[in-house]
Amino acid sequence: FQEMAKSIDDYLRAQMPVWRERYPGVEKMKVAVMGCIVNGPGESKHADIGISLPGNGEAPSAPVFIDGEKALTLRGPAIAQEFQVLVENYIEKRYGAATTQHSTAPA
């Protein structure tokens, strides 16, 4: 799980400057990347989007929580990459609407 957590963390840090430019308010977003199947779901519920990664020796299964609700469970070797796509989609949906509204407002 540590490699997956690092991959997700590195991705979020690299993308945040780009997202700040494109999506006003995105810096307030809370992302939880937890490595404990016991405490992870509870912690993830308090984030805007969160994932509870499998521990060592556990099956590659990771519940994802969006706005406090369990949305889906990712499975398999590409959990980190799939979560990154979910984060991108979440940001576009939640913060992209404000950008679109501003750009289409009558002058």
JSON list of C-alpha atoms in Angstrom, two decimals:
[
{"chain": "A", "resi": 1, "resn": "PHE", "atom": "CA", "xyz": [0.00, 0.00, 0.00]},
{"chain": "A", "resi": 2, "resn": "GLN", "atom": "CA", "xyz": [2.90, 2.37, 0.64]},
{"chain": "A", "resi": 3, "resn": "GLU", "atom": "CA", "xyz": [3.84, 2.47, -3.04]},
{"chain": "A", "resi": 4, "resn": "MET", "atom": "CA", "xyz": [0.22, 3.18, -4.01]},
{"chain": "A", "resi": 5, "resn": "ALA", "atom": "CA", "xyz": [-0.07, 5.91, -1.38]},
{"chain": "A", "resi": 6, "resn": "LYS", "atom": "CA", "xyz": [3.17, 7.53, -2.55]},
{"chain": "A", "resi": 7, "resn": "SER", "atom": "CA", "xyz": [2.05, 7.37, -6.18]},
{"chain": "A", "resi": 8, "resn": "ILE", "atom": "CA", "xyz": [-1.24, 9.08, -5.34]},
{"chain": "A", "resi": 9, "resn": "ASP", "atom": "CA", "xyz": [0.44, 11.67, -3.10]},
{"chain": "A", "resi": 10, "resn": "ASP", "atom": "CA", "xyz": [3.04, 12.51, -5.76]},
{"chain": "A", "resi": 11, "resn": "TYR", "atom": "CA", "xyz": [0.30, 12.88, -8.35]},
{"chain": "A", "resi": 12, "resn": "LEU", "atom": "CA", "xyz": [-1.78, 15.21, -6.15]},
{"chain": "A", "resi": 13, "resn": "ARG", "atom": "CA", "xyz": [1.25, 17.39, -5.35]},
{"chain": "A", "resi": 14, "resn": "ALA", "atom": "CA", "xyz": [2.25, 17.62, -9.02]},
{"chain": "A", "resi": 15, "resn": "GLN", "atom": "CA", "xyz": [-1.26, 18.44, -10.23]},
{"chain": "A", "resi": 16, "resn": "MET", "atom": "CA", "xyz": [-2.32, 20.94, -7.55]},
{"chain": "A", "resi": 17, "resn": "PRO", "atom": "CA", "xyz": [-0.59, 23.97, -9.18]},
{"chain": "A", "resi": 18, "resn": "VAL", "atom": "CA", "xyz": [-2.36, 23.16, -12.46]},
{"chain": "A", "resi": 19, "resn": "TRP", "atom": "CA", "xyz": [-5.69, 22.64, -10.72]},
{"chain": "A", "resi": 20, "resn": "ARG", "atom": "CA", "xyz": [-5.37, 25.94, -8.79]},
{"chain": "A", "resi": 21, "resn": "GLU", "atom": "CA", "xyz": [-5.08, 27.80, -12.08]},
{"chain": "A", "resi": 22, "resn": "ARG", "atom": "CA", "xyz": [-8.02, 26.02, -13.66]},
{"chain": "A", "resi": 23, "resn": "TYR", "atom": "CA", "xyz": [-10.37, 25.36, -10.72]},
{"chain": "A", "resi": 24, "resn": "PRO", "atom": "CA", "xyz": [-10.81, 28.16, -8.16]},
{"chain": "A", "resi": 25, "resn": "GLY", "atom": "CA", "xyz": [-11.27, 26.78, -4.63]},
{"chain": "A", "resi": 26, "resn": "VAL", "atom": "CA", "xyz": [-9.71, 23.38, -5.36]},
{"chain": "A", "resi": 27, "resn": "GLU", "atom": "CA", "xyz": [-7.01, 23.99, -2.74]},
{"chain": "A", "resi": 28, "resn": "LYS", "atom": "CA", "xyz": [-9.71, 23.56, -0.06]},
{"chain": "A", "resi": 29, "resn": "MET", "atom": "CA", "xyz": [-10.47, 20.02, -1.26]},
{"chain": "A", "resi": 30, "resn": "LYS", "atom": "CA", "xyz": [-9.74, 17.29, 1.28]},
{"chain": "A", "resi": 31, "resn": "VAL", "atom": "CA", "xyz": [-8.33, 14.04, -0.10]},
{"chain": "A", "resi": 32, "resn": "ALA", "atom": "CA", "xyz": [-7.81, 11.05, 2.21]},
{"chain": "A", "resi": 33, "resn": "VAL", "atom": "CA", "xyz": [-5.38, 8.32, 1.19]},
{"chain": "A", "resi": 34, "resn": "MET", "atom": "CA", "xyz": [-5.52, 5.78, 3.98]},
{"chain": "A", "resi": 35, "resn": "GLY", "atom": "CA", "xyz": [-3.57, 2.55, 4.35]},
{"chain": "A", "resi": 36, "resn": "CYS", "atom": "CA", "xyz": [-5.72, 0.80, 6.88]},
{"chain": "A", "resi": 37, "resn": "ILE", "atom": "CA", "xyz": [-8.82, -1.15, 5.97]},
{"chain": "A", "resi": 38, "resn": "VAL", "atom": "CA", "xyz": [-10.02, -0.83, 9.60]},
{"chain": "A", "resi": 39, "resn": "ASN", "atom": "CA", "xyz": [-9.70, 2.94, 10.18]},
{"chain": "A", "resi": 40, "resn": "GLY", "atom": "CA", "xyz": [-9.44, 4.02, 6.55]},
{"chain": "A", "resi": 41, "resn": "PRO", "atom": "CA", "xyz": [-13.15, 4.02, 5.69]},
{"chain": "A", "resi": 42, "resn": "GLY", "atom": "CA", "xyz": [-14.01, 6.21, 8.68]},
{"chain": "A", "resi": 43, "resn": "GLU", "atom": "CA", "xyz": [-11.25, 8.68, 7.88]},
{"chain": "A", "resi": 44, "resn": "SER", "atom": "CA", "xyz": [-12.13, 8.69, 4.18]},
{"chain": "A", "resi": 45, "resn": "LYS", "atom": "CA", "xyz": [-15.76, 9.59, 4.94]},
{"chain": "A", "resi": 46, "resn": "HIS", "atom": "CA", "xyz": [-14.59, 12.93, 6.36]},
{"chain": "A", "resi": 47, "resn": "ALA", "atom": "CA", "xyz": [-12.81, 13.90, 3.15]},
{"chain": "A", "resi": 48, "resn": "ASP", "atom": "CA", "xyz": [-14.26, 15.21, -0.10]},
{"chain": "A", "resi": 49, "resn": "ILE", "atom": "CA", "xyz": [-12.83, 12.12, -1.78]},
{"chain": "A", "resi": 50, "resn": "GLY", "atom": "CA", "xyz": [-10.94, 9.32, -0.09]},
{"chain": "A", "resi": 51, "resn": "ILE", "atom": "CA", "xyz": [-9.59, 5.85, -0.58]},
{"chain": "A", "resi": 52, "resn": "SER", "atom": "CA", "xyz": [-8.77, 3.10, 1.89]},
{"chain": "A", "resi": 53, "resn": "LEU", "atom": "CA", "xyz": [-5.85, 1.17, 0.43]},
{"chain": "A", "resi": 54, "resn": "PRO", "atom": "CA", "xyz": [-5.20, -2.51, 1.15]},
{"chain": "A", "resi": 55, "resn": "GLY", "atom": "CA", "xyz": [-2.46, -3.40, 3.61]},
{"chain": "A", "resi": 56, "resn": "ASN", "atom": "CA", "xyz": [0.40, -5.80, 3.04]},
{"chain": "A", "resi": 57, "resn": "GLY", "atom": "CA", "xyz": [-0.91, -9.26, 2.29]},
{"chain": "A", "resi": 58, "resn": "GLU", "atom": "CA", "xyz": [-4.48, -8.06, 1.75]},
{"chain": "A", "resi": 59, "resn": "ALA", "atom": "CA", "xyz": [-6.37, -8.49, -1.51]},
{"chain": "A", "resi": 60, "resn": "PRO", "atom": "CA", "xyz": [-6.03, -5.50, -3.86]},
{"chain": "A", "resi": 61, "resn": "SER", "atom": "CA", "xyz": [-9.39, -3.99, -2.97]},
{"chain": "A", "resi": 62, "resn": "ALA", "atom": "CA", "xyz": [-9.88, -0.33, -2.02]},
{"chain": "A", "resi": 63, "resn": "PRO", "atom": "CA", "xyz": [-13.20, 1.31, -1.09]},
{"chain": "A", "resi": 64, "resn": "VAL", "atom": "CA", "xyz": [-13.59, 4.87, -2.40]},
{"chain": "A", "resi": 65, "resn": "PHE", "atom": "CA", "xyz": [-15.68, 7.48, -0.59]},
{"chain": "A", "resi": 66, "resn": "ILE", "atom": "CA", "xyz": [-17.00, 10.60, -2.30]},
{"chain": "A", "resi": 67, "resn": "ASP", "atom": "CA", "xyz": [-18.63, 13.35, -0.23]},
{"chain": "A", "resi": 68, "resn": "GLY", "atom": "CA", "xyz": [-18.91, 11.03, 2.77]},
{"chain": "A", "resi": 69, "resn": "GLU", "atom": "CA", "xyz": [-20.58, 8.14, 0.96]},
{"chain": "A", "resi": 70, "resn": "LYS", "atom": "CA", "xyz": [-19.07, 4.89, -0.28]},
{"chain": "A", "resi": 71, "resn": "ALA", "atom": "CA", "xyz": [-19.12, 5.29, -4.06]},
{"chain": "A", "resi": 72, "resn": "LEU", "atom": "CA", "xyz": [-17.36, 2.16, -5.30]},
{"chain": "A", "resi": 73, "resn": "THR", "atom": "CA", "xyz": [-14.56, -0.30, -4.64]},
{"chain": "A", "resi": 74, "resn": "LEU", "atom": "CA", "xyz": [-11.49, -0.39, -6.86]},
{"chain": "A", "resi": 75, "resn": "ARG", "atom": "CA", "xyz": [-9.85, -3.78, -7.40]},
{"chain": "A", "resi": 76, "resn": "GLY", "atom": "CA", "xyz": [-6.73, -5.03, -9.11]},
{"chain": "A", "resi": 77, "resn": "PRO", "atom": "CA", "xyz": [-3.24, -3.79, -9.87]},
{"chain": "A", "resi": 78, "resn": "ALA", "atom": "CA", "xyz": [-4.22, -0.31, -11.17]},
{"chain": "A", "resi": 79, "resn": "ILE", "atom": "CA", "xyz": [-5.96, 1.02, -8.03]},
{"chain": "A", "resi": 80, "resn": "ALA", "atom": "CA", "xyz": [-3.74, 4.14, -7.77]},
{"chain": "A", "resi": 81, "resn": "GLN", "atom": "CA", "xyz": [-4.22, 5.10, -11.42]},
{"chain": "A", "resi": 82, "resn": "GLU", "atom": "CA", "xyz": [-7.96, 4.51, -11.26]},
{"chain": "A", "resi": 83, "resn": "PHE", "atom": "CA", "xyz": [-8.23, 6.65, -8.12]},
{"chain": "A", "resi": 84, "resn": "GLN", "atom": "CA", "xyz": [-6.33, 9.45, -9.87]},
{"chain": "A", "resi": 85, "resn": "VAL", "atom": "CA", "xyz": [-8.95, 9.41, -12.65]},
{"chain": "A", "resi": 86, "resn": "LEU", "atom": "CA", "xyz": [-11.71, 9.57, -10.03]},
{"chain": "A", "resi": 87, "resn": "VAL", "atom": "CA", "xyz": [-10.01, 12.59, -8.41]},
{"chain": "A", "resi": 88, "resn": "GLU", "atom": "CA", "xyz": [-9.77, 14.34, -11.80]},
{"chain": "A", "resi": 89, "resn": "ASN", "atom": "CA", "xyz": [-13.46, 13.65, -12.48]},
{"chain": "A", "resi": 90, "resn": "TYR", "atom": "CA", "xyz": [-14.44, 14.83, -8.99]},
{"chain": "A", "resi": 91, "resn": "ILE", "atom": "CA", "xyz": [-12.52, 18.09, -9.41]},
{"chain": "A", "resi": 92, "resn": "GLU", "atom": "CA", "xyz": [-14.04, 18.74, -12.83]},
{"chain": "A", "resi": 93, "resn": "LYS", "atom": "CA", "xyz": [-17.54, 18.08, -11.53]},
{"chain": "A", "resi": 94, "resn": "ARG", "atom": "CA", "xyz": [-17.24, 20.03, -8.29]},
{"chain": "A", "resi": 95, "resn": "TYR", "atom": "CA", "xyz": [-14.93, 22.90, -9.23]},
{"chain": "A", "resi": 96, "resn": "GLY", "atom": "CA", "xyz": [-15.23, 23.02, -13.01]},
{"chain": "A", "resi": 97, "resn": "ALA", "atom": "CA", "xyz": [-18.84, 24.22, -12.89]},
{"chain": "A", "resi": 98, "resn": "ALA", "atom": "CA", "xyz": [-17.76, 27.52, -11.31]},
{"chain": "A", "resi": 99, "resn": "THR", "atom": "CA", "xyz": [-15.25, 28.10, -14.10]},
{"chain": "A", "resi": 100, "resn": "THR", "atom": "CA", "xyz": [-17.86, 27.31, -16.75]},
{"chain": "A", "resi": 101, "resn": "GLN", "atom": "CA", "xyz": [-20.44, 29.62, -15.15]},
{"chain": "A", "resi": 102, "resn": "HIS", "atom": "CA", "xyz": [-17.99, 32.51, -15.06]},
{"chain": "A", "resi": 103, "resn": "SER", "atom": "CA", "xyz": [-16.91, 32.04, -18.66]},
{"chain": "A", "resi": 104, "resn": "THR", "atom": "CA", "xyz": [-20.47, 31.87, -20.04]},
{"chain": "A", "resi": 105, "resn": "ALA", "atom": "CA", "xyz": [-21.95, 34.74, -18.03]},
{"chain": "A", "resi": 106, "resn": "PRO", "atom": "CA", "xyz": [-23.30, 37.59, -20.20]},
{"chain": "A", "resi": 107, "resn": "ALA", "atom": "CA", "xyz": [-21.14, 40.70, -20.30]}
]
